[in-house]
Amino acid sequence: MRQHHLEPVPVSEGAEPARPAAPERKAGDRAGSPGTRPRRGGAPAPTWLPPALLVLGLGLWGLSLPLVDFRTMDDYGLLDRLPVPFYASLVVLTAGFLVALLRAGTSPGWPLAYCVGLLVALKAAPAVLYDSVRYPWASKHDAVVNTLLGAGELRPHAALSGNMSAYDQWPGFFALNAALVRAFGVESTAVYLNWAPILLGLILLPVLVLLYRTFTEDWRLVWTAVWIFQLANWVGQDYLAPQGLAYVLHLTVLAVVLRHFVRPGSAGRLRDRSALDPAAAAVPPSTTARHRAVGVLVLSPLILAVNAVHQLTPVMLCVVLAALCLTRRYRNLGLLAVTVLIMLAWDLTMGRPLFVEVLGTLKDSLGRLTQNSRAGYAGQLTGPGPELAGKAGIAMALAVVLFAGIAVLVRRRLTRGALPLLLASAAPVPLFAVNDYGGEMLFRVYLFGLPGAAFFAAAALVPAAAGARRSRAAVVRRRATAVALPAVLVALTAGFLPAYYGKDAMYYTPPAESALVTRSIDRLPEGGLLLATSGSFPQALHRYDEVEHWFFAEQELPENERMLADPARYLADRIPRGVTAHVVLTRTQDVYTAGEGLLPPGGFAVLCDRLKSSPLFRTVEEHPYGIVLAYTPSTTTPGGAS
């Protein structure tokens, strides 16, 4: 890691060049960047205040958990089940973070502690409280690990039910978890599955710090960017899934490239501190062609790991590295070529079946911006909680982009130095024109653009350190940000909660429902068919290597409305002749299909009633959490074609 040296006093935005003499920084100075003057208007906050507020905030959070009645979640998910102490804990943690930020340059440990505390307070509640897996669809990843351990081999070319072959084609994540299950002697990944957001968040913290320190020496800006990143990371892509691990690897590669792949003579005037923003870091030392070649060799295993773990992330990495080539600083065509070749080599060997299938669909999806940028299958959230979650997510994304845009315009010298980070964040946006990625492209583009957006949003809220002279405009901006920073952090916290917890009624599944699903699938013979409205319920892909699955409502709403007119005939006409088929309809499916707009209001109840009353289906098991029906075609009513 390169060493940072004190430079002559920098010039604040709009100020004249500083005089040569520069006062030395003293302990207790407000900012963590060179040239910061001591705080005015009162003594610094007591040193005991940051630890006291941290203990108080986490204490309130811990005391609030026994008061959460998560088993009775309704329209607003976990949001209206969280007690007042929970919300108070987030306010106290935010206040403590702002206090710790005053000494970020001399005591960076306290802002780090607060960022860890925020991560725990925001995302650890389900791991502590829930007696089942949060995100029912995450149970399929547990099923993949169990199948891998049972089979003892990969089957990348096997036609597995539910499009599960892709997980054998990109098996890195599952092989890692299979090794962990064996190493720790636990029954399955379900033991630690809910803790994945915390673990991945902790791993990501030093990567973000390394990334941000490449472009700023102001610790206030670094920790504020990390804080905003955590608040804006509501998209739920950090559960126990391949994309979470691949995302960490992607940002690690990016951080290494930005710090150690600078071409000689490319920074130009950016190496002159008078041309930089007061908070900006000097451009990292340039490297020779030989050093960059060694760097490519060092990064190749990481790039290979990204390809072994996930399908989309390698594409994002190639797009980002191509965007960096637009700057003279990071124009490394060799690294880009190696990354593309590794991706193509994997796609044309292990991942060939899905790769060929995706190529076949590009003609239909290419250029369909509206279709590709929508979320989910129906793209229309319904119900108070899901609607509020959708609006909160959009509002937060717009807010982060707005403040990032303000920084790009107002702090142009910082933007000039951090241009590579800006390009890396904007690079994934054009992927909207390529594919919808199963209704998730919107979330993936947002997530990959978030690190840079959080940095520039923080730059709009954290004033530049003062120089020897201060312009009136700079003083006004500092006073405005003194009010805006706490207000925006509180507002982002308020937005995170509905965006992350507003749909938890469809994310939490009682263990009794999971047991019902497991029993129903175990009744099916090998080659049998399981029917359900969607795959978003627990154990949906249990025995996926032995049983076929059809999630018949994962289609456009108009088609589902036609299906509801006579669901028994609709399903019977599509069940292959001679196949044993069971329909499993659960409470989680009811909540999910309503919240995601797959079925019209009351449609799930209509579906259940009409199937129960049809002579084509017989009730096998009925439970408060769901119902299992067996397909019983008469001798005069053969099943239709698949």
Coordinates of C-alpha atoms in Angstrom, one line a residue, residues 10-16 30-31 33-40 102 218 220 277-279 410-411 413 459-486:
P10 CA -4.4 22.6 -0.3
V11 CA -6.7 25.2 -1.7
S12 CA -10.5 25.0 -1.0
E13 CA -12.9 25.3 -3.8
G14 CA -13.0 28.8 -5.1
A15 CA -10.1 30.0 -3.0
E16 CA -6.8 31.5 -4.2
R30 CA -11.7 18.2 12.6
A31 CA -10.8 16.7 9.2
S33 CA -7.1 15.4 5.2
P34 CA -4.1 17.7 4.9
G35 CA -4.4 21.4 5.7
T36 CA -7.4 21.0 8.0
R37 CA -7.8 23.8 10.5
P38 CA -8.8 23.2 14.1
R39 CA -12.5 23.3 14.8
R40 CA -14.1 26.6 15.6
L102 CA -15.2 14.8 13.7
D218 CA -10.1 12.7 3.8
R220 CA -14.5 11.8 6.7
D277 CA -9.5 19.2 -4.6
P278 CA -8.3 19.6 -1.0
A279 CA -9.7 16.2 -0.2
V410 CA -19.7 21.4 -7.8
R411 CA -16.5 19.6 -6.9
R413 CA -11.5 19.0 -9.3
A459 CA -18.5 14.3 -1.6
A460 CA -21.6 16.4 -1.9
L461 CA -22.3 16.2 1.8
V462 CA -18.8 16.4 3.3
P463 CA -17.2 19.8 2.8
A464 CA -13.7 20.2 1.5
A465 CA -11.1 20.9 4.1
A466 CA -10.3 24.6 4.5
G467 CA -7.2 26.2 3.1
A468 CA -5.3 29.3 4.1
R469 CA -8.1 31.4 2.6
R470 CA -11.7 30.6 2.3
S471 CA -14.1 32.0 -0.2
R472 CA -17.6 33.0 0.8
A473 CA -19.1 30.3 -1.5
A474 CA -17.0 27.7 0.3
V475 CA -18.1 28.9 3.7
V476 CA -21.8 28.8 2.6
R477 CA -21.3 25.3 1.3
R478 CA -19.7 24.1 4.5
R479 CA -22.5 25.5 6.6
A480 CA -25.1 24.0 4.3
T481 CA -23.5 20.6 4.5
A482 CA -23.3 20.8 8.3
V483 CA -27.1 20.6 8.2
A484 CA -27.5 18.5 5.1
L485 CA -25.3 15.6 6.2
P486 CA -27.2 14.5 9.3

